[in-house]
Amino acid sequence: MVSGGGTNLQAILDQIESGRLPGCQVVTVISSRPGVYALERARKHNIPSCVISKKDFETLEEYDEAVLKHLKEYKVQLVVLAGFLSLLGERVLSEYENAIINIHPSLIPSFCGKGFYGIIPHKKALEYGVRVTGATVHFVDREYDSGPIILQKAVEVMQDDTPESLQQRVMEQAEWVLLPEAIRLFAQGRLKVEGRHVTILGESAQRKEDEG
Ligand code: GAR
């Protein structure tokens, strides 16, 4: 699910095409807005896409239902919020419990929550004067940026950073690496969620669990 330029979507597509995400396929792309470049990326890769926008529905329940219907139609197993800037509805959240992940451009719990999206976390990080920021991939729950954390990666802030230069470095060094990595771990069945805590199972541990 996307809302903008789709560089995180592109990172996933690149890893799939180079064989580094075996067994994974982007079956559909849902955008919250029309005309965004992420939709063009989907088109170039022959991936079905659509726009499902909250404002086109009278109630949140109808919006929720439309998203769920689309996800079911495409037999989606993992929902990836790759720069998606809306909150999901109750039905999608409960049907896909521990199967929706989000990438956020800061080290949660810093610079996150309602209103912190896109370039804003980077502006706030520079205003605060932190030396280190980064990105976080987490499971999605009912609030903004608040579910169990899967992976985080730190990125150094430089003296002469602007919000734009920091955003670019966080994407290159952290986001485009972490999001595909989290998808790989999910696909390999190696993420075990207990309350707020995510355990990353070793490959051999997972084999033993599978064998019972
Ligand atoms: C990314 O930096 C992503 O982490 C952020 O929006 C940008 C989307 O870029 N997401 C959030 O802020 C969510 N709270 P992209 O469309 O090029 O992937």
PDB file of N, CA and C in Angstrom, residues 162-205:
ATOM      1  N   THR A 162      20.384  18.756   5.438  1.00  0.00           N
ATOM      2  CA  THR A 162      19.082  19.407   5.312  1.00  0.00           C
ATOM      3  C   THR A 162      18.062  18.291   5.502  1.00  0.00           C
ATOM      4  N   PRO A 163      16.778  18.605   5.726  1.00  0.00           N
ATOM      5  CA  PRO A 163      15.792  17.520   5.835  1.00  0.00           C
ATOM      6  C   PRO A 163      15.843  16.606   4.609  1.00  0.00           C
ATOM      7  N   GLU A 164      16.061  17.196   3.445  1.00  0.00           N
ATOM      8  CA  GLU A 164      16.057  16.402   2.199  1.00  0.00           C
ATOM      9  C   GLU A 164      17.269  15.472   2.133  1.00  0.00           C
ATOM     10  N   SER A 165      18.459  15.987   2.513  1.00  0.00           N
ATOM     11  CA  SER A 165      19.654  15.123   2.420  1.00  0.00           C
ATOM     12  C   SER A 165      19.566  14.004   3.460  1.00  0.00           C
ATOM     13  N   LEU A 166      19.015  14.337   4.630  1.00  0.00           N
ATOM     14  CA  LEU A 166      18.864  13.315   5.672  1.00  0.00           C
ATOM     15  C   LEU A 166      17.838  12.259   5.232  1.00  0.00           C
ATOM     16  N   GLN A 167      16.753  12.709   4.657  1.00  0.00           N
ATOM     17  CA  GLN A 167      15.716  11.776   4.179  1.00  0.00           C
ATOM     18  C   GLN A 167      16.306  10.803   3.162  1.00  0.00           C
ATOM     19  N   GLN A 168      17.094  11.338   2.233  1.00  0.00           N
ATOM     20  CA  GLN A 168      17.688  10.512   1.193  1.00  0.00           C
ATOM     21  C   GLN A 168      18.631   9.466   1.805  1.00  0.00           C
ATOM     22  N   ARG A 169      19.473   9.919   2.782  1.00  0.00           N
ATOM     23  CA  ARG A 169      20.421   8.967   3.378  1.00  0.00           C
ATOM     24  C   ARG A 169      19.699   7.895   4.206  1.00  0.00           C
ATOM     25  N   VAL A 170      18.650   8.307   4.912  1.00  0.00           N
ATOM     26  CA  VAL A 170      17.883   7.323   5.707  1.00  0.00           C
ATOM     27  C   VAL A 170      17.234   6.295   4.773  1.00  0.00           C
ATOM     28  N   MET A 171      16.748   6.776   3.625  1.00  0.00           N
ATOM     29  CA  MET A 171      16.158   5.824   2.672  1.00  0.00           C
ATOM     30  C   MET A 171      17.218   4.844   2.166  1.00  0.00           C
ATOM     31  N   GLU A 172      18.338   5.414   1.682  1.00  0.00           N
ATOM     32  CA  GLU A 172      19.374   4.556   1.064  1.00  0.00           C
ATOM     33  C   GLU A 172      19.979   3.590   2.065  1.00  0.00           C
ATOM     34  N   GLN A 173      20.331   4.116   3.255  1.00  0.00           N
ATOM     35  CA  GLN A 173      21.083   3.271   4.192  1.00  0.00           C
ATOM     36  C   GLN A 173      20.182   2.391   5.055  1.00  0.00           C
ATOM     37  N   ALA A 174      18.947   2.831   5.247  1.00  0.00           N
ATOM     38  CA  ALA A 174      18.100   2.071   6.184  1.00  0.00           C
ATOM     39  C   ALA A 174      16.818   1.531   5.532  1.00  0.00           C
ATOM     40  N   GLU A 175      15.954   2.410   5.023  1.00  0.00           N
ATOM     41  CA  GLU A 175      14.619   1.950   4.596  1.00  0.00           C
ATOM     42  C   GLU A 175      14.668   0.876   3.506  1.00  0.00           C
ATOM     43  N   TRP A 176      15.459   1.146   2.467  1.00  0.00           N
ATOM     44  CA  TRP A 176      15.455   0.235   1.314  1.00  0.00           C
ATOM     45  C   TRP A 176      16.124  -1.103   1.646  1.00  0.00           C
ATOM     46  N   VAL A 177      16.830  -1.152   2.777  1.00  0.00           N
ATOM     47  CA  VAL A 177      17.446  -2.401   3.233  1.00  0.00           C
ATOM     48  C   VAL A 177      16.485  -3.135   4.183  1.00  0.00           C
ATOM     49  N   LEU A 178      15.938  -2.361   5.133  1.00  0.00           N
ATOM     50  CA  LEU A 178      15.125  -2.974   6.205  1.00  0.00           C
ATOM     51  C   LEU A 178      13.814  -3.563   5.720  1.00  0.00           C
ATOM     52  N   LEU A 179      13.126  -2.848   4.832  1.00  0.00           N
ATOM     53  CA  LEU A 179      11.784  -3.307   4.457  1.00  0.00           C
ATOM     54  C   LEU A 179      11.848  -4.659   3.724  1.00  0.00           C
ATOM     55  N   PRO A 180      12.712  -4.791   2.704  1.00  0.00           N
ATOM     56  CA  PRO A 180      12.828  -6.125   2.075  1.00  0.00           C
ATOM     57  C   PRO A 180      13.299  -7.197   3.067  1.00  0.00           C
ATOM     58  N   GLU A 181      14.181  -6.817   3.985  1.00  0.00           N
ATOM     59  CA  GLU A 181      14.681  -7.795   4.965  1.00  0.00           C
ATOM     60  C   GLU A 181      13.529  -8.296   5.862  1.00  0.00           C
ATOM     61  N   ALA A 182      12.664  -7.366   6.281  1.00  0.00           N
ATOM     62  CA  ALA A 182      11.522  -7.760   7.123  1.00  0.00           C
ATOM     63  C   ALA A 182      10.574  -8.673   6.341  1.00  0.00           C
ATOM     64  N   ILE A 183      10.405  -8.388   5.059  1.00  0.00           N
ATOM     65  CA  ILE A 183       9.537  -9.239   4.226  1.00  0.00           C
ATOM     66  C   ILE A 183      10.137 -10.639   4.116  1.00  0.00           C
ATOM     67  N   ARG A 184      11.475 -10.680   3.938  1.00  0.00           N
ATOM     68  CA  ARG A 184      12.154 -11.982   3.842  1.00  0.00           C
ATOM     69  C   ARG A 184      11.918 -12.795   5.120  1.00  0.00           C
ATOM     70  N   LEU A 185      12.103 -12.145   6.284  1.00  0.00           N
ATOM     71  CA  LEU A 185      11.936 -12.843   7.562  1.00  0.00           C
ATOM     72  C   LEU A 185      10.494 -13.330   7.728  1.00  0.00           C
ATOM     73  N   PHE A 186       9.540 -12.489   7.331  1.00  0.00           N
ATOM     74  CA  PHE A 186       8.122 -12.880   7.422  1.00  0.00           C
ATOM     75  C   PHE A 186       7.865 -14.092   6.529  1.00  0.00           C
ATOM     76  N   ALA A 187       8.364 -14.012   5.298  1.00  0.00           N
ATOM     77  CA  ALA A 187       8.112 -15.083   4.319  1.00  0.00           C
ATOM     78  C   ALA A 187       8.742 -16.403   4.776  1.00  0.00           C
ATOM     79  N   GLN A 188       9.847 -16.288   5.502  1.00  0.00           N
ATOM     80  CA  GLN A 188      10.500 -17.510   5.999  1.00  0.00           C
ATOM     81  C   GLN A 188       9.877 -17.998   7.308  1.00  0.00           C
ATOM     82  N   GLY A 189       8.840 -17.308   7.762  1.00  0.00           N
ATOM     83  CA  GLY A 189       8.156 -17.712   9.004  1.00  0.00           C
ATOM     84  C   GLY A 189       9.027 -17.520  10.227  1.00  0.00           C
ATOM     85  N   ARG A 190       9.927 -16.502  10.176  1.00  0.00           N
ATOM     86  CA  ARG A 190      10.894 -16.371  11.270  1.00  0.00           C
ATOM     87  C   ARG A 190      10.553 -15.267  12.270  1.00  0.00           C
ATOM     88  N   LEU A 191       9.342 -14.677  12.141  1.00  0.00           N
ATOM     89  CA  LEU A 191       8.977 -13.606  13.081  1.00  0.00           C
ATOM     90  C   LEU A 191       7.926 -14.131  14.054  1.00  0.00           C
ATOM     91  N   LYS A 192       8.319 -14.147  15.336  1.00  0.00           N
ATOM     92  CA  LYS A 192       7.395 -14.639  16.355  1.00  0.00           C
ATOM     93  C   LYS A 192       7.010 -13.452  17.239  1.00  0.00           C
ATOM     94  N   VAL A 193       5.708 -13.169  17.298  1.00  0.00           N
ATOM     95  CA  VAL A 193       5.245 -11.988  18.049  1.00  0.00           C
ATOM     96  C   VAL A 193       4.626 -12.427  19.361  1.00  0.00           C
ATOM     97  N   GLU A 194       5.146 -11.848  20.459  1.00  0.00           N
ATOM     98  CA  GLU A 194       4.548 -12.097  21.782  1.00  0.00           C
ATOM     99  C   GLU A 194       4.384 -10.751  22.463  1.00  0.00           C
ATOM    100  N   GLY A 195       3.138 -10.295  22.543  1.00  0.00           N
ATOM    101  CA  GLY A 195       2.889  -8.958  23.098  1.00  0.00           C
ATOM    102  C   GLY A 195       3.595  -7.916  22.251  1.00  0.00           C
ATOM    103  N   ARG A 196       4.411  -7.074  22.885  1.00  0.00           N
ATOM    104  CA  ARG A 196       5.137  -6.023  22.163  1.00  0.00           C
ATOM    105  C   ARG A 196       6.408  -6.548  21.501  1.00  0.00           C
ATOM    106  N   HIS A 197       6.760  -7.799  21.809  1.00  0.00           N
ATOM    107  CA  HIS A 197       8.094  -8.256  21.433  1.00  0.00           C
ATOM    108  C   HIS A 197       8.095  -9.194  20.234  1.00  0.00           C
ATOM    109  N   VAL A 198       9.021  -8.928  19.330  1.00  0.00           N
ATOM    110  CA  VAL A 198       9.172  -9.777  18.151  1.00  0.00           C
ATOM    111  C   VAL A 198      10.491 -10.534  18.300  1.00  0.00           C
ATOM    112  N   THR A 199      10.431 -11.858  18.248  1.00  0.00           N
ATOM    113  CA  THR A 199      11.653 -12.655  18.249  1.00  0.00           C
ATOM    114  C   THR A 199      11.942 -13.060  16.816  1.00  0.00           C
ATOM    115  N   ILE A 200      13.204 -12.877  16.412  1.00  0.00           N
ATOM    116  CA  ILE A 200      13.603 -13.331  15.079  1.00  0.00           C
ATOM    117  C   ILE A 200      14.213 -14.714  15.241  1.00  0.00           C
ATOM    118  N   LEU A 201      13.505 -15.720  14.721  1.00  0.00           N
ATOM    119  CA  LEU A 201      13.974 -17.098  14.861  1.00  0.00           C
ATOM    120  C   LEU A 201      15.125 -17.339  13.892  1.00  0.00           C
ATOM    121  N   GLY A 202      16.108 -18.147  14.350  1.00  0.00           N
ATOM    122  CA  GLY A 202      17.183 -18.539  13.450  1.00  0.00           C
ATOM    123  C   GLY A 202      16.624 -19.481  12.400  1.00  0.00           C
ATOM    124  N   GLU A 203      17.321 -19.615  11.275  1.00  0.00           N
ATOM    125  CA  GLU A 203      16.780 -20.475  10.213  1.00  0.00           C
ATOM    126  C   GLU A 203      16.598 -21.907  10.703  1.00  0.00           C
ATOM    127  N   SER A 204      17.566 -22.375  11.523  1.00  0.00           N
ATOM    128  CA  SER A 204      17.476 -23.756  11.973  1.00  0.00           C
ATOM    129  C   SER A 204      16.354 -23.897  13.002  1.00  0.00           C
ATOM    130  N   ALA A 205      16.185 -22.855  13.877  1.00  0.00           N
ATOM    131  CA  ALA A 205      15.108 -22.893  14.872  1.00  0.00           C
ATOM    132  C   ALA A 205      13.768 -23.009  14.166  1.00  0.00           C
TER     133      ALA A 205
END
